[in-house]
Coordinates of C-alpha atoms in Angstrom, one line a residue:
Chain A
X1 CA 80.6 111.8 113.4
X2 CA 82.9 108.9 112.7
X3 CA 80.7 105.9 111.7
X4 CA 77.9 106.4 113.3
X5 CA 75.4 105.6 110.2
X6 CA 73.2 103.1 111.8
X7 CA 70.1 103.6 113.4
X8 CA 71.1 102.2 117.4
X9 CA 69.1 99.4 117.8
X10 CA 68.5 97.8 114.9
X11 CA 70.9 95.1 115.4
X12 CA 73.6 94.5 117.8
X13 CA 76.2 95.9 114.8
X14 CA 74.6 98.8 114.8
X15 CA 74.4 99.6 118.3
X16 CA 78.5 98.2 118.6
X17 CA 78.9 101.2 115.7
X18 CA 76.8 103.5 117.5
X19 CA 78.9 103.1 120.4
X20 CA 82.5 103.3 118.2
X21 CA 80.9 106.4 116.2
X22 CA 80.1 108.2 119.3
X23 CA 84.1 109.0 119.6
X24 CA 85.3 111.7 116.7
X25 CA 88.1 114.5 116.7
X26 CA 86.4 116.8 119.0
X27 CA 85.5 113.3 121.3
X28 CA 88.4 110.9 121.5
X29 CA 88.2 110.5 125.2
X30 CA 84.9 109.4 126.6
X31 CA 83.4 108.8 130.2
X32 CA 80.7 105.7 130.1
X33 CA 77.6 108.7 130.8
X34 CA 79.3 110.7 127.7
X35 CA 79.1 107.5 125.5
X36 CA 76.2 106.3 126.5
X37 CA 74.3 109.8 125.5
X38 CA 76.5 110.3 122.4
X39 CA 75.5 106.9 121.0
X40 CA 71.9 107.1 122.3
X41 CA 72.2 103.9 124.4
X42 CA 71.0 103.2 127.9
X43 CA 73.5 103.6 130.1
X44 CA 73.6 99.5 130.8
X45 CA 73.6 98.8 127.2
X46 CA 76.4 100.8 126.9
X47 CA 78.0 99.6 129.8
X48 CA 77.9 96.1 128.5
X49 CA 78.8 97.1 124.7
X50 CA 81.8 98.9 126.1
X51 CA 83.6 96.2 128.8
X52 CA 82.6 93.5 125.1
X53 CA 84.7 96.0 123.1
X54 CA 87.4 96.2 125.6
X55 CA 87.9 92.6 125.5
X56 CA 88.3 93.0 122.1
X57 CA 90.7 95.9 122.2
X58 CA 88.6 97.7 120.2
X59 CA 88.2 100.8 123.1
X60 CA 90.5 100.9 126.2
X61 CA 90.5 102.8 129.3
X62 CA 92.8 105.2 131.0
X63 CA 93.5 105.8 134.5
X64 CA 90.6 107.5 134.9
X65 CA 88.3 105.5 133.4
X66 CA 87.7 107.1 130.5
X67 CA 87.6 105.3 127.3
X68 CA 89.5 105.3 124.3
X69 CA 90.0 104.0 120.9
X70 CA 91.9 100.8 121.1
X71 CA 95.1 99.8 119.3
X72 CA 93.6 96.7 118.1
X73 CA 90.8 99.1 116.2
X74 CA 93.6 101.5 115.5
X75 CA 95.4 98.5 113.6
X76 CA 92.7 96.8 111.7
X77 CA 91.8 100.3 110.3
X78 CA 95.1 100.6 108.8
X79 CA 94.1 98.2 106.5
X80 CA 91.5 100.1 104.5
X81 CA 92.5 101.1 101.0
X82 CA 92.6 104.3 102.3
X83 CA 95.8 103.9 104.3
X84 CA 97.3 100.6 103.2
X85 CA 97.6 101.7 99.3
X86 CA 96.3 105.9 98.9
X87 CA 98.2 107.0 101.7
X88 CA 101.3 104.7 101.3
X89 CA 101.4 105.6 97.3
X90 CA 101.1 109.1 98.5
X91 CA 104.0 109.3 101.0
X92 CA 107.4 109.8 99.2
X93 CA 105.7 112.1 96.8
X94 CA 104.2 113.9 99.8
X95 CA 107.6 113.9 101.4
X96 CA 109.2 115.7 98.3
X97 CA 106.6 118.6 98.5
X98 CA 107.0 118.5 102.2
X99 CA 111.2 118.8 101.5
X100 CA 110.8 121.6 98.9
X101 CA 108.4 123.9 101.3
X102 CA 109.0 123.0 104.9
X103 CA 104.8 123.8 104.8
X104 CA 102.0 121.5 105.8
X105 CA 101.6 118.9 103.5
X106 CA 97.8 117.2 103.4
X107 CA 96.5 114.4 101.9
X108 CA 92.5 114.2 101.4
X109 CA 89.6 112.7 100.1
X110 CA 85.9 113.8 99.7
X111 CA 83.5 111.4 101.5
X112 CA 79.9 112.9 101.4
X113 CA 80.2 116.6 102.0
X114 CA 83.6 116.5 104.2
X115 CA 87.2 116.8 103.3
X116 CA 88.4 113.5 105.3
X117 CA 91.9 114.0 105.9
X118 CA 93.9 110.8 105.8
X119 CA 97.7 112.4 106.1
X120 CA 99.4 115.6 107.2
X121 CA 103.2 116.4 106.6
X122 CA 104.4 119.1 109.1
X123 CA 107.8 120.2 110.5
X124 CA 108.3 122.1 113.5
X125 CA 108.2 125.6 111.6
X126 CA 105.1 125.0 109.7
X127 CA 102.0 127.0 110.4
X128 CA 99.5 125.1 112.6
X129 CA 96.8 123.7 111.8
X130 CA 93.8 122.6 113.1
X131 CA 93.3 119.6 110.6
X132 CA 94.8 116.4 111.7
X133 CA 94.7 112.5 110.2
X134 CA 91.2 111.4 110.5
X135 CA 89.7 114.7 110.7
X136 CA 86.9 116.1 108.8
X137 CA 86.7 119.8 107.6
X138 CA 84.0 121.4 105.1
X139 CA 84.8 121.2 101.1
X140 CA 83.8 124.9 100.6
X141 CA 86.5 126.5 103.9
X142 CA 89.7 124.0 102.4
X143 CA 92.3 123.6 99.6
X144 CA 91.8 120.4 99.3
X145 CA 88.2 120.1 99.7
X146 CA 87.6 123.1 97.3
X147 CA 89.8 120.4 94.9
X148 CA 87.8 117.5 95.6
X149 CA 84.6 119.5 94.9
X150 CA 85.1 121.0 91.7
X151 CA 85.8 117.8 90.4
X152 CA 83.0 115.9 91.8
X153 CA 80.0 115.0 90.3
X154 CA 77.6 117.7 89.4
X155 CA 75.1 116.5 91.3
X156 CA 77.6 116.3 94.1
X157 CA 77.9 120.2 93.9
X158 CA 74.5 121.3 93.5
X159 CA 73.6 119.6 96.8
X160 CA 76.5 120.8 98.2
X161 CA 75.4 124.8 97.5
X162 CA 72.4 124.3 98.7
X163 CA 73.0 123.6 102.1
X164 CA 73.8 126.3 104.3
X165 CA 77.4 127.4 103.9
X166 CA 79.2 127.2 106.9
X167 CA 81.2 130.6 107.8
X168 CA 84.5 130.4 109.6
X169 CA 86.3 133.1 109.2
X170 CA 85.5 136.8 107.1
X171 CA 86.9 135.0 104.4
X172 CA 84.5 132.0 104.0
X173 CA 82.9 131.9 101.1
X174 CA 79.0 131.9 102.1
X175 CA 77.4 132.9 99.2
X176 CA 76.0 129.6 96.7
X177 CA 76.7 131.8 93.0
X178 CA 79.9 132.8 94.4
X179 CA 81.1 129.3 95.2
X180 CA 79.8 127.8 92.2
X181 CA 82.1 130.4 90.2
X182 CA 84.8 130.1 92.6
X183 CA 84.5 126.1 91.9
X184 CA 84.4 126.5 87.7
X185 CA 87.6 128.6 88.2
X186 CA 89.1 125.8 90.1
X187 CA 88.2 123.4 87.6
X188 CA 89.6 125.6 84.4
X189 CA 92.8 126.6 86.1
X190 CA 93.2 123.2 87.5
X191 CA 94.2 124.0 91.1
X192 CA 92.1 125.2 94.1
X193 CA 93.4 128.4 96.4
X194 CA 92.4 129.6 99.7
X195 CA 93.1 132.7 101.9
X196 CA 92.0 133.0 105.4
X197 CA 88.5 130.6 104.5
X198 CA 89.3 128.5 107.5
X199 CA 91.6 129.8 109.6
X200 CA 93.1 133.9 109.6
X201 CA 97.1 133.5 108.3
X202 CA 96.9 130.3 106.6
X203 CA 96.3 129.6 103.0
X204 CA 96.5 127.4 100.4
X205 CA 96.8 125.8 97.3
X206 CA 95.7 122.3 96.2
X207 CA 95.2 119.9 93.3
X208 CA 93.2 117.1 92.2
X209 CA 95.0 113.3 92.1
X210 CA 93.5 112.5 88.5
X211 CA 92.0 109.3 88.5
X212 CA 91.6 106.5 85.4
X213 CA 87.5 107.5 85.2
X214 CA 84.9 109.8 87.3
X215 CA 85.7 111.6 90.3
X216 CA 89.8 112.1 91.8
X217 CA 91.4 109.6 93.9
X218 CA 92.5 112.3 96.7
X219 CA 93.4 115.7 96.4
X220 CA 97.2 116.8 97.9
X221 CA 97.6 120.1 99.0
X222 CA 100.1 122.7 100.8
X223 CA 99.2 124.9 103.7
X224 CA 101.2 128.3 104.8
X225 CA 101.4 131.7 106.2
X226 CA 99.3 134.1 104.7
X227 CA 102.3 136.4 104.6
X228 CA 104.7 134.0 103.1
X229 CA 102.3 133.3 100.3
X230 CA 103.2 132.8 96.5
X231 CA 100.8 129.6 95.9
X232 CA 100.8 129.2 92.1
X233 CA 104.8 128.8 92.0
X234 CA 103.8 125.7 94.2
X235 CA 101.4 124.1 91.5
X236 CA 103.7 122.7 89.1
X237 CA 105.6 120.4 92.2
X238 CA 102.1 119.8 93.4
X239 CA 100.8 118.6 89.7
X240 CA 104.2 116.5 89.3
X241 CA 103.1 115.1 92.6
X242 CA 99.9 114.4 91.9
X243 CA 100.7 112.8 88.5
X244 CA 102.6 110.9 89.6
X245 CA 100.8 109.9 92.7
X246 CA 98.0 108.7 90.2
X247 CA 100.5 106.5 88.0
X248 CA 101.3 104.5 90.7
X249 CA 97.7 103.9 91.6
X250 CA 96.9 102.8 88.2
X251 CA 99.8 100.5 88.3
X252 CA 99.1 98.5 91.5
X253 CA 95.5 98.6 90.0
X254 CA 96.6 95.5 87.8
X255 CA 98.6 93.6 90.0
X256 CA 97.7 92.3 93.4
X257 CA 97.4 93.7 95.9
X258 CA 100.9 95.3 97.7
X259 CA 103.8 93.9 99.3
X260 CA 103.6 92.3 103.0
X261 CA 105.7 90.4 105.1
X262 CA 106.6 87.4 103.7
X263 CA 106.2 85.7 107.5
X264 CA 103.2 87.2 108.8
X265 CA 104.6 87.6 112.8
X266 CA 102.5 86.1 115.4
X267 CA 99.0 86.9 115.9
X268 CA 97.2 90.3 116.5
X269 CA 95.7 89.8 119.6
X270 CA 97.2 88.5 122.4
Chain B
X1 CA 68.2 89.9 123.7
X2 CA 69.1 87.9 120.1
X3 CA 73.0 87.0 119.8
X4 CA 74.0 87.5 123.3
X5 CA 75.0 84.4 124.6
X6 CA 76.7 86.2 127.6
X7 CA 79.5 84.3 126.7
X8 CA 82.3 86.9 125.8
X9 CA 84.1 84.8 123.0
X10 CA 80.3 83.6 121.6
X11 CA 78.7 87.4 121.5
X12 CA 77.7 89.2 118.2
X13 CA 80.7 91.6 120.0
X14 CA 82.9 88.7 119.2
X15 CA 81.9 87.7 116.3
X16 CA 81.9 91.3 114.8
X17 CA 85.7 91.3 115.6
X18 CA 86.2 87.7 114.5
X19 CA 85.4 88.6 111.4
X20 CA 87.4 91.8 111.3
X21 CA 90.3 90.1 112.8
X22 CA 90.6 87.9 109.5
X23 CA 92.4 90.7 108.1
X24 CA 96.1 91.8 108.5
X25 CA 98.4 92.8 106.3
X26 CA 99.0 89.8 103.9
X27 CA 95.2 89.6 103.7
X28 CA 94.2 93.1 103.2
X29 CA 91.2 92.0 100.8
X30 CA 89.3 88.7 101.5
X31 CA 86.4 86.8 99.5
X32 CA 83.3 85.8 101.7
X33 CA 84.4 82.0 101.6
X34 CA 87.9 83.4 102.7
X35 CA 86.5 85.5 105.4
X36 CA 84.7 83.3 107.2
X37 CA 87.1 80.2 106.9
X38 CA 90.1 82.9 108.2
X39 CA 87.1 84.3 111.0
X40 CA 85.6 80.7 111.9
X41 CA 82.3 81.6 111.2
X42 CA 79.4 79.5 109.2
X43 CA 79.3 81.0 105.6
X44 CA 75.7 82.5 106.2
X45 CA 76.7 83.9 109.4
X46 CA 79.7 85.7 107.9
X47 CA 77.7 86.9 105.0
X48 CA 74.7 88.1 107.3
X49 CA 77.3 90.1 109.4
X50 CA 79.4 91.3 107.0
X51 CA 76.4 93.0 105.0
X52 CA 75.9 94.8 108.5
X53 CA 79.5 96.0 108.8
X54 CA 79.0 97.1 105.4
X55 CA 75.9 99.3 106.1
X56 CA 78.2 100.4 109.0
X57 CA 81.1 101.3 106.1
X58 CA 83.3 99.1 108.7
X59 CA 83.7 97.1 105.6
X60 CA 83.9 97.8 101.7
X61 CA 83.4 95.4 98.8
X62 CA 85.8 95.8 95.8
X63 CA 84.4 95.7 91.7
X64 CA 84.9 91.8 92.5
X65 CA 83.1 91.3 95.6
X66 CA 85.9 91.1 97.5
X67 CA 86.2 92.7 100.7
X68 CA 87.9 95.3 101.9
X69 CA 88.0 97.0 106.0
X70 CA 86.3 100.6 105.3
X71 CA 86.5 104.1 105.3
X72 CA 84.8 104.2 108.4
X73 CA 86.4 102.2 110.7
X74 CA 89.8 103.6 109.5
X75 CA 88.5 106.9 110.4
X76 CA 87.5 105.8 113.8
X77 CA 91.0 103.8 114.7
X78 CA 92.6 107.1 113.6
X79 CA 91.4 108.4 117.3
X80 CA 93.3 105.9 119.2
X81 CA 95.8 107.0 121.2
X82 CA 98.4 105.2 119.4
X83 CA 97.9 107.9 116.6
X84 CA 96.0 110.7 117.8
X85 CA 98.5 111.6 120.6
X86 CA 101.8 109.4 120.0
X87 CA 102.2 109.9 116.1
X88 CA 101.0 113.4 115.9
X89 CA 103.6 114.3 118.8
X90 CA 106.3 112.3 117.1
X91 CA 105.5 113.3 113.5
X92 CA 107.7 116.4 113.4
X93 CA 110.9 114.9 114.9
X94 CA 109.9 112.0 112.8
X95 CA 110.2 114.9 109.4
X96 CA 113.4 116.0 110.8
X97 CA 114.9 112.8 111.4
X98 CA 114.0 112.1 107.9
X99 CA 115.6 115.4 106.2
X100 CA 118.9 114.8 108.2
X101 CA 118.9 111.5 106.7
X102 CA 116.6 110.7 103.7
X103 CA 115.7 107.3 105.1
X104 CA 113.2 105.6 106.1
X105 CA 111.9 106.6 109.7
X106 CA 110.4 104.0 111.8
X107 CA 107.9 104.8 114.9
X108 CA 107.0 101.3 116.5
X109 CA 105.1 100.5 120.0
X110 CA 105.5 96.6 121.4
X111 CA 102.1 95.3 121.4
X112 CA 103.2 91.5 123.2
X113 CA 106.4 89.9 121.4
X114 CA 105.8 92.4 118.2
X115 CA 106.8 95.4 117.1
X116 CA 103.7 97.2 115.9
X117 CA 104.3 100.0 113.0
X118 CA 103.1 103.2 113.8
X119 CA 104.7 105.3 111.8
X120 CA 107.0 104.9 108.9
X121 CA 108.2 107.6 106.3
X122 CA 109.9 107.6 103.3
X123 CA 111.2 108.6 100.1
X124 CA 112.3 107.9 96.8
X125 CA 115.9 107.5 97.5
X126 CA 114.9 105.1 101.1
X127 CA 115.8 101.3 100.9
X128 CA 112.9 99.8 100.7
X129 CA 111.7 98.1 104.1
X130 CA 108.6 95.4 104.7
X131 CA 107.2 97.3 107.6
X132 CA 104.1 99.8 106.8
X133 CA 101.8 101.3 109.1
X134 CA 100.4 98.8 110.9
X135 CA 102.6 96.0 110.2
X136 CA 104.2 93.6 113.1
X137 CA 107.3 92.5 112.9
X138 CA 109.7 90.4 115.6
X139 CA 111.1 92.1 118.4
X140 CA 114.2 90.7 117.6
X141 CA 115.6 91.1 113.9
X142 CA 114.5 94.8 114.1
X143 CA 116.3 98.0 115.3
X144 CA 112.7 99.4 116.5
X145 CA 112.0 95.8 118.2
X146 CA 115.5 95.2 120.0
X147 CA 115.2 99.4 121.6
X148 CA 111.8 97.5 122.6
X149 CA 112.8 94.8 124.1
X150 CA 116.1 95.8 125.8
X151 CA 113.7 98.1 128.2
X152 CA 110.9 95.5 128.5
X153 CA 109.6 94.3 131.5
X154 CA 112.4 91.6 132.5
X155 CA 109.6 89.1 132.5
X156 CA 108.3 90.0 128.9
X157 CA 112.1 89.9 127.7
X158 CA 112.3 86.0 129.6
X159 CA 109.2 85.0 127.9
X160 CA 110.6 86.5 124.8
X161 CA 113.7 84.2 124.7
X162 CA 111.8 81.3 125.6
X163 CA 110.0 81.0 122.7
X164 CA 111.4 80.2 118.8
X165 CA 113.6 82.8 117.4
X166 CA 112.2 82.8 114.2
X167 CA 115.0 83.1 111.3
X168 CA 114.6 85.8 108.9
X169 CA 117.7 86.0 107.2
X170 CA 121.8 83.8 108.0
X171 CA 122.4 86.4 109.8
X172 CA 119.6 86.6 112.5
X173 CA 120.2 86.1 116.3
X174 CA 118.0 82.9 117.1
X175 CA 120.4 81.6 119.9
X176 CA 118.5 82.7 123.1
X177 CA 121.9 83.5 125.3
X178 CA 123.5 85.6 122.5
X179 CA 119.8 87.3 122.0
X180 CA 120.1 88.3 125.9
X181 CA 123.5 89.5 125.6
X182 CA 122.6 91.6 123.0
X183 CA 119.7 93.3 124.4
X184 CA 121.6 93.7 127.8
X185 CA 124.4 95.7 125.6
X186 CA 121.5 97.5 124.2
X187 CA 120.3 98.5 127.3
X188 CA 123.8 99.7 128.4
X189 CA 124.7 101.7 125.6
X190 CA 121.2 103.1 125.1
X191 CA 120.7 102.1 121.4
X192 CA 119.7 99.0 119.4
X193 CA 121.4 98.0 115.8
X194 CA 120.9 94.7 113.5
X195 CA 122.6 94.5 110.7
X196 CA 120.8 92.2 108.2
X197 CA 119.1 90.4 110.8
X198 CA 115.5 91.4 109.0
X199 CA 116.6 91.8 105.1
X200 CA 119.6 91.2 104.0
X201 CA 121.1 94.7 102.3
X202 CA 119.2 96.6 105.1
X203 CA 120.8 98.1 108.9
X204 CA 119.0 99.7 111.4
X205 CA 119.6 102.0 114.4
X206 CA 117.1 102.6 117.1
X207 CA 116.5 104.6 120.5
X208 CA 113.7 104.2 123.0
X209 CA 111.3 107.3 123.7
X210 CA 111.7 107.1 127.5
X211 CA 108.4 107.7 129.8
X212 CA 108.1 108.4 133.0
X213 CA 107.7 105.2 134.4
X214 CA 108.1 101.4 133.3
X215 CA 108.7 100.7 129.8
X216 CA 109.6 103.0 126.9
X217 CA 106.5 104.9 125.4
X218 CA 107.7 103.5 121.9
X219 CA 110.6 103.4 119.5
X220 CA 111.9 105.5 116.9
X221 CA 114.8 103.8 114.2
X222 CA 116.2 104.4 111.0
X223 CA 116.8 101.7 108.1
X224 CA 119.9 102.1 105.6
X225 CA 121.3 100.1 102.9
X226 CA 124.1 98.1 104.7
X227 CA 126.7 99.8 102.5
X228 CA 126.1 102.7 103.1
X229 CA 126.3 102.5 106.9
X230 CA 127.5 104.6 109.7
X231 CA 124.6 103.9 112.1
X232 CA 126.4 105.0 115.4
X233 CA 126.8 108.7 113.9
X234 CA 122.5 108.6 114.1
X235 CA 122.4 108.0 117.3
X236 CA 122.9 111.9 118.8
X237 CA 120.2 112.9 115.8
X238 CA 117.9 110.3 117.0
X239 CA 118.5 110.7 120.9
X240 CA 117.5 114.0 120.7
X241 CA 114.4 113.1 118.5
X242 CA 113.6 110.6 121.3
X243 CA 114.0 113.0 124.3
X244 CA 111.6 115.8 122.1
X245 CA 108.9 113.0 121.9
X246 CA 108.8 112.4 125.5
X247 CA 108.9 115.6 126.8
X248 CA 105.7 116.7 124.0
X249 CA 103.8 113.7 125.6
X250 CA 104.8 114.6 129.3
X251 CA 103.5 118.3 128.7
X252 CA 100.1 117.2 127.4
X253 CA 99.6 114.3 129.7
X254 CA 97.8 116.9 132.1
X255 CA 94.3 115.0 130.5
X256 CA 94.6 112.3 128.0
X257 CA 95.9 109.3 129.0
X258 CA 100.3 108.0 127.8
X259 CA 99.4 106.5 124.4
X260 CA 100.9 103.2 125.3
X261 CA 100.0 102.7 129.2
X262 CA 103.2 101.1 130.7
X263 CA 101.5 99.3 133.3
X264 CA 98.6 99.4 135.5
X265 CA 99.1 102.8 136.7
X266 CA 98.9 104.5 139.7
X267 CA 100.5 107.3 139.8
X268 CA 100.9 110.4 138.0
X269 CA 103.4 113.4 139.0
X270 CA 104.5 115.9 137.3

């Protein structure tokens, strides 16, 4: 769940984030009782956290009055380094690969045991998928996450095999020694592949973003029909993407930080 | 209860987004002294609630201290309607847009007298543009902005004019008749154009995504190099891009809510 890391009650931050992390994929669209429960409030708590957010623009309501992530949330979390300089170094490189294949194009990085999923290329005659920007899928089931993974820290990995391996299709790897070779062949070969792990008829193939020391920036990766599949004639645009994905970063790691508006327009909220 | 003044602008609510309001996109990355002189806060208080948006991930701290907005709340202002619903629709007439065309693709809502960024994708061979996800930029110097405004509210478009038109380049319109002409030909003929009204070198075409009701649901725009400019041949290619958008968003608003609620509402018919 999206945030929601601090104990509710502990201070009023924490019960504001309890509140914000009790929307996630699954949850964008919350009545007051469903928020309430989800972030573990009392119902007048909530009440009052929620009409304080509103003010803010940090949650709206629709007709209904439901709630909703606001733009003014939406906007300041387009900031984070994530967006503002991954994602935006990312994008033309991600729009070649999406050019060349027509396929799903993602854009990922590991955060705890999750593939977070910070952009997706995809043209009206892709394959659908279920991941979207800002959702989180397992390491183990995913192209990209099976990238992240057998890069990350050893440590990272051991824990990761011994919790219980989610299964999602026939196809998901459940079994820890099988992973743990599955992630060494990653490693060696360089690239990560699926078929059918997540979802039946889709597949995939991903690579790391090498980064200057420890674990990669991001891992890009391509998505398609099981049937149409020839995934390692994808890895060398993928690599070349990646590469030079990772240049970029290093160079905008010296300088400041990337260009803006040179007039900043008028205030955010209003 | 500790920090709630009752006061809405006084709350720890308030301060919470004080201090994340000190960041936009010149000021991605702030010091503590900068933070709390840009969020108005006392230096201790800043520091005491920053540490707790930190715990929360809301915030990051870079190898200098500096901060940064976090992984977190990106993750959470991904679920806003703006970008769960609008953006995801858009995205694929966005890509096709793009392929026809090779430049950059511009998806903006108005949020008061700006032009908010949702969406913006380019390439390699693209002129490069100021906006970026996220970004504001005036209603009128930009393609996106001027589609906005021409369908605006005519009291939004009154207060528009009334205020400075600020000059971006010789060639913006900051005379307030010849800035209601314009949008009133806009209107009429159904798409917006600047031609080096923003930066100099750059042109833009743009088309509102109609809604049902009241005022467009957002705009979509392309951005050329001024030589290379034919911007009224776009306009079928964009029209129909615009006309996809809106009817994906009337076919799913059966439960969630328009992403960018044209007015109070009251009804919905299908």
């Amino acid at each position: 769940m999206a945030g929601n890391t601090g104990k509710p009650g502990e201070s009023v931050t924490g019960r504001v984030f309890a509140l914000l992390g009790a929307f996630d994929s699954a949850h964008p669209r919350l009545s007051l009782t469903e928020l309430a429960r989800r972030a573990g409030l009392p119902l007048a708590t909530a009440h009052r956290l929620a009409g304080q957010l509103e003010r803010q623009r940090a949650l709206e309501r629709d007709e209904d009055g439901h709630y909703r992530i606001g733009l003014a949330l939406w906007e300041i979390g387009s900031l984070a380094p994530v967006s503002n300089r991954l994602r935006e170094t990312a994008l033309p490189f991600l729009q070649d690969l999406y050019e060349a294949t027509r396929e799903n194009i993602h854009l990922a990085v590991r955060d705890g045991f999750d593939a977070l999923y910070v952009e997706k290329l995809s043209g009206h005659r892709s394959v659908p998928t279920i991941s979207r920007v800002g959702t989180r899928l397992p390491l183990h089931t995913t192209g990209v996450g099976k990238a992240l993974l057998a890069h990350a820290d050893p440590n990272v990995i051991q824990s990761y095999v011994e919790r219980p391996l989610v299964r999602h299709t026939r196809y998901t790897i459940t079994e820890r020694g099988r992973l743990l070779r599955e992630l060494r062949a990653t490693a060696v070969r360089g690239y990560a592949l699926t078929n059918e792990e997540m979802t039946l008829g889709s597949c995939s193939v991903a690579v790391p973003i090498p980064a200057e020391s420890g674990e990669p920036a991001g891992a890009i990766g391509v998505v398609v029909h099981s049937v149409r599949a020839d995934l390692p004639k994808l890895v060398p645009d993928l690599r070349a993407a990646a590469d030079g994905i990772a240049r970029r970063l290093r160079e905008d790691a010296d300088g400041p930080t990337p260009a803006v508006p040179p007039n900043p327009p008028s205030r955010r909220s209003r």
